[in-house]
mmCIF file of C-alpha atoms in Angstrom:
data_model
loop_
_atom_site.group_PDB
_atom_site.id
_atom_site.type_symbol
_atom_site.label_atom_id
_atom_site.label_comp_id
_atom_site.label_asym_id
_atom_site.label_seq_id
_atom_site.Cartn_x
_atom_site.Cartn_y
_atom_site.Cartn_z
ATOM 1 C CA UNK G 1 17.187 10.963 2.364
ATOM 2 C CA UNK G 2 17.585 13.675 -0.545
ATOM 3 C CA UNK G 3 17.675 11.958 -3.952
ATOM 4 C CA UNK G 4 16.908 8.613 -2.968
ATOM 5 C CA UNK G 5 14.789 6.076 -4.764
ATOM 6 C CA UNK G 6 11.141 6.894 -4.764
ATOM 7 C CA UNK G 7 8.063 4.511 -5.696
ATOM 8 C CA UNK G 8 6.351 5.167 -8.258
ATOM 9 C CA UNK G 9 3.299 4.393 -6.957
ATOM 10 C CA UNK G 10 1.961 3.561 -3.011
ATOM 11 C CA UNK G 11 -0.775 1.275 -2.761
ATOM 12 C CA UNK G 12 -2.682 1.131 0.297
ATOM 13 C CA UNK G 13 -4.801 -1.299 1.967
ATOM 14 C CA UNK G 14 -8.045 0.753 3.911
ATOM 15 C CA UNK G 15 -9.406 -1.717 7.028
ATOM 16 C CA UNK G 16 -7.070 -2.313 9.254
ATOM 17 C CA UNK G 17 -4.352 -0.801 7.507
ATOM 18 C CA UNK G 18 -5.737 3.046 6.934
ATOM 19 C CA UNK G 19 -8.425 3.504 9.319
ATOM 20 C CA UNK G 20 -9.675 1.164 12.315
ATOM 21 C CA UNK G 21 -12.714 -0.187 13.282
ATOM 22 C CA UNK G 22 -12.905 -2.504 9.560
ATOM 23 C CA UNK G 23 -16.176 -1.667 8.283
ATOM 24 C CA UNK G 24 -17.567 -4.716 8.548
ATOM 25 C CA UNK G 25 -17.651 -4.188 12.210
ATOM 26 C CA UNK G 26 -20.050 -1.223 11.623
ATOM 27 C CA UNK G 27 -23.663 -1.817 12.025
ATOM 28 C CA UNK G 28 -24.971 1.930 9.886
ATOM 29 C CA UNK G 29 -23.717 4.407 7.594
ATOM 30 C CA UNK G 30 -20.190 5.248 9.353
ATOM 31 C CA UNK G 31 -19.236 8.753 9.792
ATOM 32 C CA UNK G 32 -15.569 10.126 9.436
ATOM 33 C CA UNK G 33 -14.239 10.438 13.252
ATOM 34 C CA UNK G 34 -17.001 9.296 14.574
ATOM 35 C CA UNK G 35 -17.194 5.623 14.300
ATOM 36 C CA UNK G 36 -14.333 5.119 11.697
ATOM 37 C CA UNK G 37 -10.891 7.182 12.731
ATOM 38 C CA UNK G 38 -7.376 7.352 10.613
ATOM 39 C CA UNK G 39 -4.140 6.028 12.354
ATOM 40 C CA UNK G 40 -1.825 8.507 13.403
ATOM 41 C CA UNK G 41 0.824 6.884 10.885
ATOM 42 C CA UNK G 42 -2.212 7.372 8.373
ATOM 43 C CA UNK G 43 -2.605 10.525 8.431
ATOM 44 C CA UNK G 44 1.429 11.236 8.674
ATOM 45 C CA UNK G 45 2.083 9.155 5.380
ATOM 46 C CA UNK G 46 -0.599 10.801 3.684
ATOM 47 C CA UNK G 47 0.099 14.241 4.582
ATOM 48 C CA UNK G 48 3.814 13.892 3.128
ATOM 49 C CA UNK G 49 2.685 12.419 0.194
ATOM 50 C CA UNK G 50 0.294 15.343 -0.335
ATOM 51 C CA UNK G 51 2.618 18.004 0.903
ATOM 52 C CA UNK G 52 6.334 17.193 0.011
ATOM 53 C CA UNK G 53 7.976 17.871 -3.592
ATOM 54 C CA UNK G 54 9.788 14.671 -3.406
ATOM 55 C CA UNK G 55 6.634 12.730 -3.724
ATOM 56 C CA UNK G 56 5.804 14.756 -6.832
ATOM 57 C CA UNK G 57 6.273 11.985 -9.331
ATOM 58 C CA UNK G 58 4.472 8.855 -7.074
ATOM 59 C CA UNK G 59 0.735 8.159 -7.696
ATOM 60 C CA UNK G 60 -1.299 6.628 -4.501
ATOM 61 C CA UNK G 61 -3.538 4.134 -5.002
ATOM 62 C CA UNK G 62 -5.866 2.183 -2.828
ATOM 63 C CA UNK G 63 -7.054 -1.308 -3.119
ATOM 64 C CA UNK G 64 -9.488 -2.435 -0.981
ATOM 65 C CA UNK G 65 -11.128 -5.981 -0.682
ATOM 66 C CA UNK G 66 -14.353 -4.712 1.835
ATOM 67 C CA UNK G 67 -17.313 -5.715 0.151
ATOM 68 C CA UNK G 68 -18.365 -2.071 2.265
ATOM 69 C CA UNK G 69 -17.785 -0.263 -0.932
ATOM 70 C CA UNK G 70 -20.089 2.698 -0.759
ATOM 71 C CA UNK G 71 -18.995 3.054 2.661
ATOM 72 C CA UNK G 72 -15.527 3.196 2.077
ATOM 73 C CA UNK G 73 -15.935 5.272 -1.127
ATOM 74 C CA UNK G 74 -17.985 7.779 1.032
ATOM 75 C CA UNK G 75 -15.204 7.501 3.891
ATOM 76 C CA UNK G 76 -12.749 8.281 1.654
ATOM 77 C CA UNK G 77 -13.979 11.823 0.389
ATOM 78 C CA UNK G 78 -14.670 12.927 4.031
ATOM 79 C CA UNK G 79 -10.935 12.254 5.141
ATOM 80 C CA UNK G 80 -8.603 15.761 4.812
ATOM 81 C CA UNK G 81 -5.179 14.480 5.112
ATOM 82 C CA UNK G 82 -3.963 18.095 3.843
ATOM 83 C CA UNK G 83 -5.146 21.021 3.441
ATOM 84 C CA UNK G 84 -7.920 21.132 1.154
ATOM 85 C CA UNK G 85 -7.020 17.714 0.459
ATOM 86 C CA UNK G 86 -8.735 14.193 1.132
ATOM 87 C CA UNK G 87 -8.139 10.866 0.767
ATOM 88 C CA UNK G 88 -10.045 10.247 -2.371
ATOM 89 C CA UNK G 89 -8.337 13.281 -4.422
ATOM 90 C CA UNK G 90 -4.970 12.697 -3.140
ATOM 91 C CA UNK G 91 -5.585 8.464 -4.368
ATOM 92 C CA UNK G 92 -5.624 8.931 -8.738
ATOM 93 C CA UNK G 93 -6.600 5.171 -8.763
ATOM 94 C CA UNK G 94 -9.430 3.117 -6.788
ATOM 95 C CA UNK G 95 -9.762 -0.542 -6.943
ATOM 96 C CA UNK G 96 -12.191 -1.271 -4.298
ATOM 97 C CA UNK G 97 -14.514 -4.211 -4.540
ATOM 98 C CA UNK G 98 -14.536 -7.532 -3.105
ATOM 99 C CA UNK G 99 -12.081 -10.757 -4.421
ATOM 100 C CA UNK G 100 -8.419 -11.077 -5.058
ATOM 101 C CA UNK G 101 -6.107 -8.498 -5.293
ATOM 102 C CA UNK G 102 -3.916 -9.887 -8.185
ATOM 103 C CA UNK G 103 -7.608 -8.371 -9.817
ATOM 104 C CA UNK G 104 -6.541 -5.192 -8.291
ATOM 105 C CA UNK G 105 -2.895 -4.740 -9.002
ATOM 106 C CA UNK G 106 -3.507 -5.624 -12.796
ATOM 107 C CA UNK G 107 -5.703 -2.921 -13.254
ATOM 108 C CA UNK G 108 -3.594 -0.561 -11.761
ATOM 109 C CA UNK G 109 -0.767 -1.844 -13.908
ATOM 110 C CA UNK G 110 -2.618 -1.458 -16.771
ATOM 111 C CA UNK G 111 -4.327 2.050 -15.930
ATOM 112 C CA UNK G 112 -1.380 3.894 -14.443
ATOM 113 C CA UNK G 113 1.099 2.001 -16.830
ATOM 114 C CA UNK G 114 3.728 1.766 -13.623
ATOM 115 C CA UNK G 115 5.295 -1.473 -13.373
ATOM 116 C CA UNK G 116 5.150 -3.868 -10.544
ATOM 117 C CA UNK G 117 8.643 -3.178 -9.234
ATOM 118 C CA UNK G 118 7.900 0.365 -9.429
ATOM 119 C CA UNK G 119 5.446 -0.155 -6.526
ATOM 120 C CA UNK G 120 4.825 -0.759 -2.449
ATOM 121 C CA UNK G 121 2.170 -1.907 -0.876
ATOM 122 C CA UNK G 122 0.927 -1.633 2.729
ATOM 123 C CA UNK G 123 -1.343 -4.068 4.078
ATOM 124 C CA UNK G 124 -2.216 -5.695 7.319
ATOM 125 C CA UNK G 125 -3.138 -9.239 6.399
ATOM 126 C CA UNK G 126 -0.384 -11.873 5.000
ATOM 127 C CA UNK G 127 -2.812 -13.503 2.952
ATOM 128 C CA UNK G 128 -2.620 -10.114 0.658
ATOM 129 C CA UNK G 129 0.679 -9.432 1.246
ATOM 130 C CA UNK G 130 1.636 -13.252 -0.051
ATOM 131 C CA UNK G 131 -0.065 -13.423 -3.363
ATOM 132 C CA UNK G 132 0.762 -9.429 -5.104
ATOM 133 C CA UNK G 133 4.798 -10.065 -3.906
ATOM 134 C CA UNK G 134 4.654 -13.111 -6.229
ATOM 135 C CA UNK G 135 3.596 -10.089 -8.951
ATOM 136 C CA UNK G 136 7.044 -8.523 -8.139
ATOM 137 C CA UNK G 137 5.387 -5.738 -5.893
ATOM 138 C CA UNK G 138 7.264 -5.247 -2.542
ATOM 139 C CA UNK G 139 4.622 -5.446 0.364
ATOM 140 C CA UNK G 140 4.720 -3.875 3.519
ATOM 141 C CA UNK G 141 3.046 -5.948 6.383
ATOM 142 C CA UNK G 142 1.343 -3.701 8.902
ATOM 143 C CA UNK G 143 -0.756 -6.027 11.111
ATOM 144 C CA UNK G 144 -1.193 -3.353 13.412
ATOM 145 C CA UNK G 145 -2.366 -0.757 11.275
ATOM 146 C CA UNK G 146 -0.092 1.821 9.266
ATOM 147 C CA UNK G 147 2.265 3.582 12.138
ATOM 148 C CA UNK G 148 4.961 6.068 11.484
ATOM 149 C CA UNK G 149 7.639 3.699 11.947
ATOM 150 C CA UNK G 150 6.296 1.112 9.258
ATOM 151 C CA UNK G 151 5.633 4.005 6.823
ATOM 152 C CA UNK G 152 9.594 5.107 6.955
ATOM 153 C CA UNK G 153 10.406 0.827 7.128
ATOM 154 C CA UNK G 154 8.996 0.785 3.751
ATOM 155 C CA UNK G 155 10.063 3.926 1.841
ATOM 156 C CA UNK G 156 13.678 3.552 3.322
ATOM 157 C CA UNK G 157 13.844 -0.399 2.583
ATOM 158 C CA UNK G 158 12.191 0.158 -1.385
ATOM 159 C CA UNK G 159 15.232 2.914 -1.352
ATOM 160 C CA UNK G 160 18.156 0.721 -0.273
ATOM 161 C CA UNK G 161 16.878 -2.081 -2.847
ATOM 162 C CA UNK G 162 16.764 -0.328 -6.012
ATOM 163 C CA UNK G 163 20.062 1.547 -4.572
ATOM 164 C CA UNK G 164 21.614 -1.918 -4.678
ATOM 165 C CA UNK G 165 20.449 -2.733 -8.279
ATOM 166 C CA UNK G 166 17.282 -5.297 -7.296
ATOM 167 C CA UNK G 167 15.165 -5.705 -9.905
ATOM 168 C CA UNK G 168 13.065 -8.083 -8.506
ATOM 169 C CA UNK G 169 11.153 -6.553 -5.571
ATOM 170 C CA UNK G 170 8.568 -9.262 -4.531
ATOM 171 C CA UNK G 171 8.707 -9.810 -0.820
ATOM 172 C CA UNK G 172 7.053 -9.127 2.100
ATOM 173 C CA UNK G 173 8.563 -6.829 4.819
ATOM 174 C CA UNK G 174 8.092 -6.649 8.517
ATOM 175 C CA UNK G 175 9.144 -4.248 10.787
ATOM 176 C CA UNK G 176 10.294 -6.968 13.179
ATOM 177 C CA UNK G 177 11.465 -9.671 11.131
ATOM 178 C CA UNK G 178 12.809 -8.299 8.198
ATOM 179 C CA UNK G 179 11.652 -9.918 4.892
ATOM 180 C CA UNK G 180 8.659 -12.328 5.630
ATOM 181 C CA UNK G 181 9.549 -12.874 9.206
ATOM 182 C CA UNK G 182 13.074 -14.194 7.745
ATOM 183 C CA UNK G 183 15.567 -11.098 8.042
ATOM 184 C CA UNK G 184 15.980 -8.108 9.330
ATOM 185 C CA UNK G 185 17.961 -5.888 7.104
ATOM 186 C CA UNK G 186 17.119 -4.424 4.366
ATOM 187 C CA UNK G 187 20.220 -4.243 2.421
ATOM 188 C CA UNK G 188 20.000 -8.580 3.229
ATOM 189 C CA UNK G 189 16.914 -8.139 1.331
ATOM 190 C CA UNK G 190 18.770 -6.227 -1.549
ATOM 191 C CA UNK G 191 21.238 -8.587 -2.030
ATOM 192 C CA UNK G 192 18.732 -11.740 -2.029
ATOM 193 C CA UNK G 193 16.863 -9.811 -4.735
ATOM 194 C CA UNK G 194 20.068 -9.421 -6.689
ATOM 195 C CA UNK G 195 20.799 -13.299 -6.792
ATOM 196 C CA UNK G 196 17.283 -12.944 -8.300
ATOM 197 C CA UNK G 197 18.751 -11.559 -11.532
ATOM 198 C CA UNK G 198 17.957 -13.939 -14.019
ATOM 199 C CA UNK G 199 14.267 -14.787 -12.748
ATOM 200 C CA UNK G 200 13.829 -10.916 -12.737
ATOM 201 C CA UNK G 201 14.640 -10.594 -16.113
ATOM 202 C CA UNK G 202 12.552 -13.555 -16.984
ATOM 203 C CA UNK G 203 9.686 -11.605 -15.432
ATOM 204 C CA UNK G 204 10.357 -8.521 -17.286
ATOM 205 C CA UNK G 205 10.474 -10.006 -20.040
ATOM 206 C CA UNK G 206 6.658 -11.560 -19.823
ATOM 207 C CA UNK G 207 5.277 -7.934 -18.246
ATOM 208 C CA UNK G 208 5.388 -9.118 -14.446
ATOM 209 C CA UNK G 209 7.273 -6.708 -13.082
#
């Protein structure tokens, strides 16, 4: 809705998440829509954050663990989610290269200078998803790939948070259970965060969040 909270930055997962096959499934050089193809909720997310003056002030970002990384570097400049737009110019930061993504998130941190509870991340395996909401980042689980209807979960759930004062946003959402698989409302979420006040502040303090 008009005026509410916005992330500061989106971080996006590619295999699985973005696009679909992963490209470790690929035997050759993939093409764009031929052997590797956006989701539909893909290309919606992308095209609003390209497109609509609300997003104005939000970086994208993608972080990738694919080991692929001149494919998906390629991929990613072939992609028009806009006009006259692609993936890789609409995304001011890259981290994609094998290993953890607490690697990841601290360079984007440190490069963009937007803190971790300033951010949401979409991505399709727990094992991700587990170890950057520890950082304070709120994660969006997508096992599914990105759809429409996770894309709004997200932005509407990071809304009603910081609407109800959370400072600490570390958790993992699900469309069908709520916060890791445990609830299923956002403003429940909100107000767990909030009892979170003083380890939030702790965080802050020490540049985690």
């Amino acid at each position: 809705p008009p005026g509410a909270a916005r992330p500061k930055m989106v971080v996006f997962d590619l295999d699985n998440t973005m696009w679909t096959p992963e490209l470790y499934q690929i035997k050759r050089s993939p093409k764009a829509d031929r052997d590797i193809w956006l989701f539909p909720g893909t290309k919606a997310a992308l095209h609003e954050l390209a497109t609509l003056p609300e997003w104005k002030g939000t970086a994208v970002a993608f972080a990738s663990r694919t080991n692929k990384v001149a494919w998906a570097e390629e991929l990613i400049t072939k992609f028009e989610v806009a006009e006259g737009v692609t993936m890789a110019s609409l995304a001011k930061f890259k981290e994609i290269y094998p290993g953890s993504k607490r690697k990841h998130f601290e360079n984007l941190k440190r490069d963009s200078g937007v803190a971790f509870s300033e951010m949401i991340f979409f991505d399709d395996a727990t094992m991700n998803t587990r170890e950057i909401e520890k950082m304070g980042v709120l994660c969006v689980f997508c096992p599914k790939g990105l759809s429409t209807a996770v894309w709004a979960h997200g932005v509407s759930s990071y809304a009603a948070l910081k609407a109800e004062g959370a400072a600490w946003m570390g958790q993992t959402l699900s469309l069908a259970g709520g916060s890791s698989g445990r609830g299923t409302a956002s403003t429940q979420l909100g107000k767990r965060a909030l009892a979170r006040g003083s380890t939030a502040a702790s965080a802050s303090q020490t540049g985690q969040t």
